[in-house]
mmCIF file of C-alpha atoms in Angstrom:
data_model
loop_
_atom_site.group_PDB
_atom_site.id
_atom_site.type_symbol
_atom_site.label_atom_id
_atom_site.label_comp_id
_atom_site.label_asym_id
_atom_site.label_seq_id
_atom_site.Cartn_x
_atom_site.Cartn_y
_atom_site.Cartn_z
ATOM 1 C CA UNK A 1064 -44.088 -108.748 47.726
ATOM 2 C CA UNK A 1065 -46.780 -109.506 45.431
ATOM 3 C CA UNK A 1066 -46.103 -113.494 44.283
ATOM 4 C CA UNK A 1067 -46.805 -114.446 40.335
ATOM 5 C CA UNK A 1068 -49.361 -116.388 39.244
ATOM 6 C CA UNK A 1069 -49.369 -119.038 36.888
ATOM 7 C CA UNK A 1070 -52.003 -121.348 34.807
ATOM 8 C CA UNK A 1071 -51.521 -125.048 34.331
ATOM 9 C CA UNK A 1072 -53.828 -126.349 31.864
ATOM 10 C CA UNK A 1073 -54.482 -130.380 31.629
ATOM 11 C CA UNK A 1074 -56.253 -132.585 29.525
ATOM 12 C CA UNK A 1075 -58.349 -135.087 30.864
ATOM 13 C CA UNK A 1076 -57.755 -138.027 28.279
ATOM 14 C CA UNK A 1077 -54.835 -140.329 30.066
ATOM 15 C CA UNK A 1078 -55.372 -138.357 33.144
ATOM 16 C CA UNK A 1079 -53.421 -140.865 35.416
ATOM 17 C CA UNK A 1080 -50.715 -140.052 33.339
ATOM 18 C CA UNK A 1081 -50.763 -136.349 32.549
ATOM 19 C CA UNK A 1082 -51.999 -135.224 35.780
ATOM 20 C CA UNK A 1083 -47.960 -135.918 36.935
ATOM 21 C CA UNK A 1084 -47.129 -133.077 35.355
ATOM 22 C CA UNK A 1085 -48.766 -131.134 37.080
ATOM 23 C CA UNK A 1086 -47.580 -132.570 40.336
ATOM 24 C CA UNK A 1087 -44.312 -131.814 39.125
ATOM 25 C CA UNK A 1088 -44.676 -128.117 38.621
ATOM 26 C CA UNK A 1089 -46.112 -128.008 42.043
ATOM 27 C CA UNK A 1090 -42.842 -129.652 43.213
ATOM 28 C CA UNK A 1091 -41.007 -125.871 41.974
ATOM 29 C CA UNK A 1092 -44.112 -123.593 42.427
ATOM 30 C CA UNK A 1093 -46.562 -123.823 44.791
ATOM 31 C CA UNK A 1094 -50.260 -124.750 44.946
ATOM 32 C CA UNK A 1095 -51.304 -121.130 46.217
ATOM 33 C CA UNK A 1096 -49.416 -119.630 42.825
ATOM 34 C CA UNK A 1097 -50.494 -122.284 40.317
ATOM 35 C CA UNK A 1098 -54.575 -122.078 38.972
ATOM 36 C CA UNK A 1099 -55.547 -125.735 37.392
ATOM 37 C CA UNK A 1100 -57.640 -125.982 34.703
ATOM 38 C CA UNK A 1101 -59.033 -129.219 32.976
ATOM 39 C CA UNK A 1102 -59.916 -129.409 29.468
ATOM 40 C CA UNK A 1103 -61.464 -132.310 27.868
ATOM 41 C CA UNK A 1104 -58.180 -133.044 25.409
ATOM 42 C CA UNK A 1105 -55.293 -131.551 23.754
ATOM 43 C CA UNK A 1106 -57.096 -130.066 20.959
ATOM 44 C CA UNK A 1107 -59.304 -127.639 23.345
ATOM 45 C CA UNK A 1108 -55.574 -125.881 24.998
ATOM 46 C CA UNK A 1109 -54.427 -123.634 22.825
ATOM 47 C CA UNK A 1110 -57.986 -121.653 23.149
ATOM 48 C CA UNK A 1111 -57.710 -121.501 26.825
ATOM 49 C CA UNK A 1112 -54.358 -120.624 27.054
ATOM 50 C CA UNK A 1113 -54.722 -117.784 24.987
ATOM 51 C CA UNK A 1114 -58.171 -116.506 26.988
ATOM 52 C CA UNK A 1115 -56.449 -117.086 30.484
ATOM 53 C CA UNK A 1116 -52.921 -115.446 28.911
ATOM 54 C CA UNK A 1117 -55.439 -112.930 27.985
ATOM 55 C CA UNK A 1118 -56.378 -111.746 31.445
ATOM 56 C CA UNK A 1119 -53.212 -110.549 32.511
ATOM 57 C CA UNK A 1120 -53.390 -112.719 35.704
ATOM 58 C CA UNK A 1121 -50.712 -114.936 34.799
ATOM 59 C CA UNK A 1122 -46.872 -114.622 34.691
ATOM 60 C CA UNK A 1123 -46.892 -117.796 32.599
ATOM 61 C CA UNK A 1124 -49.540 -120.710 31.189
ATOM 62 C CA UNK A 1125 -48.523 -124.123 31.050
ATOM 63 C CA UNK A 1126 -50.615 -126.862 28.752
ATOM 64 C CA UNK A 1127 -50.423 -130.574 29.599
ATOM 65 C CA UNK A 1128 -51.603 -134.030 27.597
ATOM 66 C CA UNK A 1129 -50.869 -137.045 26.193
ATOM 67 C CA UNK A 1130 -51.253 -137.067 22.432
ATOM 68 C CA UNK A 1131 -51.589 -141.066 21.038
ATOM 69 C CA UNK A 1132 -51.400 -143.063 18.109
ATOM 70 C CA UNK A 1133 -53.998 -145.466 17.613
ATOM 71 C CA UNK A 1134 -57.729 -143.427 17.556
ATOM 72 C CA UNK A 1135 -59.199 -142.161 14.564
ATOM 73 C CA UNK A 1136 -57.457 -139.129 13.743
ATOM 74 C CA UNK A 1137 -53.761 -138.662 12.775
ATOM 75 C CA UNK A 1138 -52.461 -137.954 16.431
ATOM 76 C CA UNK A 1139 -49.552 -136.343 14.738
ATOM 77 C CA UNK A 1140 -51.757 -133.801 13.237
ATOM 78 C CA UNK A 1141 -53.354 -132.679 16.421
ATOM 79 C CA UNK A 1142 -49.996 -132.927 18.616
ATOM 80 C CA UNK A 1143 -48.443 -130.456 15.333
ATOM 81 C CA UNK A 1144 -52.223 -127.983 15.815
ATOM 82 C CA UNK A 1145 -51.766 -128.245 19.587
ATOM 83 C CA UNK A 1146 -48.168 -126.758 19.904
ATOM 84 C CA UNK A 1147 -48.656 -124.461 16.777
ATOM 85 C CA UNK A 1148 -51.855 -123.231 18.707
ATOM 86 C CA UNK A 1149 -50.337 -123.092 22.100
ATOM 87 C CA UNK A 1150 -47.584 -120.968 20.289
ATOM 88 C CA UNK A 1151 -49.798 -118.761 18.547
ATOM 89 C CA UNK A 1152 -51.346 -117.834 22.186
ATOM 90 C CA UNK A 1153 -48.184 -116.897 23.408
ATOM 91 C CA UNK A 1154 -47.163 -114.864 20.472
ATOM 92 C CA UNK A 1155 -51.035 -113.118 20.535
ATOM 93 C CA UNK A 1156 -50.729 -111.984 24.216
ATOM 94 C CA UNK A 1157 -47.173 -111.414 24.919
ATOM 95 C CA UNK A 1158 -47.243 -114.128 27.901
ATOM 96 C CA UNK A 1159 -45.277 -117.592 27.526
ATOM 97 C CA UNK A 1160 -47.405 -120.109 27.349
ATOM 98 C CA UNK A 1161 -45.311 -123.305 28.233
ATOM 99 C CA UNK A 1162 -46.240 -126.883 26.680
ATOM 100 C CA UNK A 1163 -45.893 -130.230 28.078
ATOM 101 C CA UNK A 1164 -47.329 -131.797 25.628
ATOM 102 C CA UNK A 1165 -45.994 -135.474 24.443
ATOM 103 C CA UNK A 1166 -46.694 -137.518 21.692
ATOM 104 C CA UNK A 1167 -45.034 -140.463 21.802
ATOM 105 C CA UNK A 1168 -43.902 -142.642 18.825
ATOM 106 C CA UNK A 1169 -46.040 -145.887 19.727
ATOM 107 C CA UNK A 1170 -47.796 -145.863 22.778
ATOM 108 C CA UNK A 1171 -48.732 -149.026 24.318
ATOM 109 C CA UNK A 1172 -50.825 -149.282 27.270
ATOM 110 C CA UNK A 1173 -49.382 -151.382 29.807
ATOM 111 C CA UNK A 1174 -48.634 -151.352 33.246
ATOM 112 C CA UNK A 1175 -45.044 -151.141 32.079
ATOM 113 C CA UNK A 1176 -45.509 -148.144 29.867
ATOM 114 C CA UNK A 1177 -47.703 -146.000 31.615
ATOM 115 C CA UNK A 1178 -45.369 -146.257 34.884
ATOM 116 C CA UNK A 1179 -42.682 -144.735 32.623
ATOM 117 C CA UNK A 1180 -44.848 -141.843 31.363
ATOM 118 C CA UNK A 1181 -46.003 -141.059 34.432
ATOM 119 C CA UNK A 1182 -42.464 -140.724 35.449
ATOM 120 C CA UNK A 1183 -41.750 -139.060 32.290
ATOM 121 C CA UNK A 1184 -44.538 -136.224 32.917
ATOM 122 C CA UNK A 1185 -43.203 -135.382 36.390
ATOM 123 C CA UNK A 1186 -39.859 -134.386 34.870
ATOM 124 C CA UNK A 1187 -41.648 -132.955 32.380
ATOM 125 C CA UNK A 1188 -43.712 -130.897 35.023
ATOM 126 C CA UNK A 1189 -40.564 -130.013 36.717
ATOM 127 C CA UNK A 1190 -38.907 -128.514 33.260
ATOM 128 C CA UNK A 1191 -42.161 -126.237 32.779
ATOM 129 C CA UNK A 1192 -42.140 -125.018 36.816
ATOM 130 C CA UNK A 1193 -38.413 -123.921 35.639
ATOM 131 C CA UNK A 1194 -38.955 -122.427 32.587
ATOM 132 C CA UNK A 1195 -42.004 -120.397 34.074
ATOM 133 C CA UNK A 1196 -39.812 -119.644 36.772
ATOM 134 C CA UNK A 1197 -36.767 -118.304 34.731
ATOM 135 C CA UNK A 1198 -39.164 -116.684 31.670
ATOM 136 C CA UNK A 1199 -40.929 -114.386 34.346
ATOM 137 C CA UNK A 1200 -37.818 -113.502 35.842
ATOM 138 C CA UNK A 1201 -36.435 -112.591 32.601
ATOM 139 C CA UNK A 1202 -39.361 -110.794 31.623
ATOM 140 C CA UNK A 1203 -39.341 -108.921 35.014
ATOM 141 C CA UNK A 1204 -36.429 -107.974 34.566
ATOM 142 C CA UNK A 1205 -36.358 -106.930 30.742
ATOM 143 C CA UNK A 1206 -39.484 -104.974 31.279
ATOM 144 C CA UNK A 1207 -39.900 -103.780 34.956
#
C-alpha cells in the first residue's frame, strides 16, 4: 500500500511558537509522510502551497504562522491575503491546502502568553493532521 504524502509549510517568524504545530500534525501523521518546509513569514505561503500542491506529490498542504499586531503593517491585512491566498491554491490545483494560521487579537509577548500559544498551535496541529487525514480519505474515495 502506497502511503500519502503531505506538505507542512511553516513560517519562521515566532518559530518557538509555530513550530508546535507542526509537532502536532506529526502526533496524527508521521514524520516519513509529512515534507517540512520553512518560509520566511506568512505572506510567502500561499505561493508555496500552490507550487508544492502543484506537483501532485501531496494528498494535502498544510500552512503554519503566527500573524501579530504591533509591526508596521496592518497584520489583519496580511492574516486576510494569507488565507485568501492559501485558498486560492487549493481552489487552483484541486488539492486542500489546510491553514493553521492565527492571528490573535492582541498579542503580548510574555512567558505567560507564548506558553499558551504554543499550546494553542499543537491543537491546532492536531486539527490539520485530521482534516488532512479525513479530506484525502474523502477524496479517495469520491474519486478513486
Amino acid at each position: 500500500m502506497t502511503h500519502t504524502r503531505y506538505a507542512f509549510i511553516k513560517a519562521n517568524w515566532h518559530s518557538d511558537i509555530v513550530d508546535q504545530a507542526l509537532a502536532g500534525f506529526l502526533e496524527l501523521i508521521p514524520a516519513a509522510e509529512v515534507d517540512v518546509f520553512d518560509v520566511p513569514g506568512a505572506f510567502e505561503m500561499p505561493l508555496l502551497a500552490r507550487d508544492l500542491a502543484k506537483t501532485g506529490k501531496y494528498g494535502a498542504v498544510a500552512a503554519a504562522a503566527l500573524v501579530v499586531d504591533g509591526g508596521i503593517y496592518r497584520h489583519d491585512f496580511v492574516a486576510q491575503a494569507v488565507v485568501s491566498g492559501l485558498m486560492q491554491a487549493g481552489m487552483e490545483t484541486g488539492v486542500p491546502v489546510l491553514s493553521v494560521s492565527l492571528t490573535p487579537h492582541h498579542y503580548q509577548e510574555t512567558d505567560h502568553h507564548n506558553e499558551i500559544f504554543r499550546s494553542h498551535f499543537v491543537q491546532k496541529g492536531r486539527e490539520a493532521a485530521e482534516a488532512a487525514l479525513k479530506i484525502t480519505e474523502t477524496r479517495r474515495k469520491a474519486f478513486g
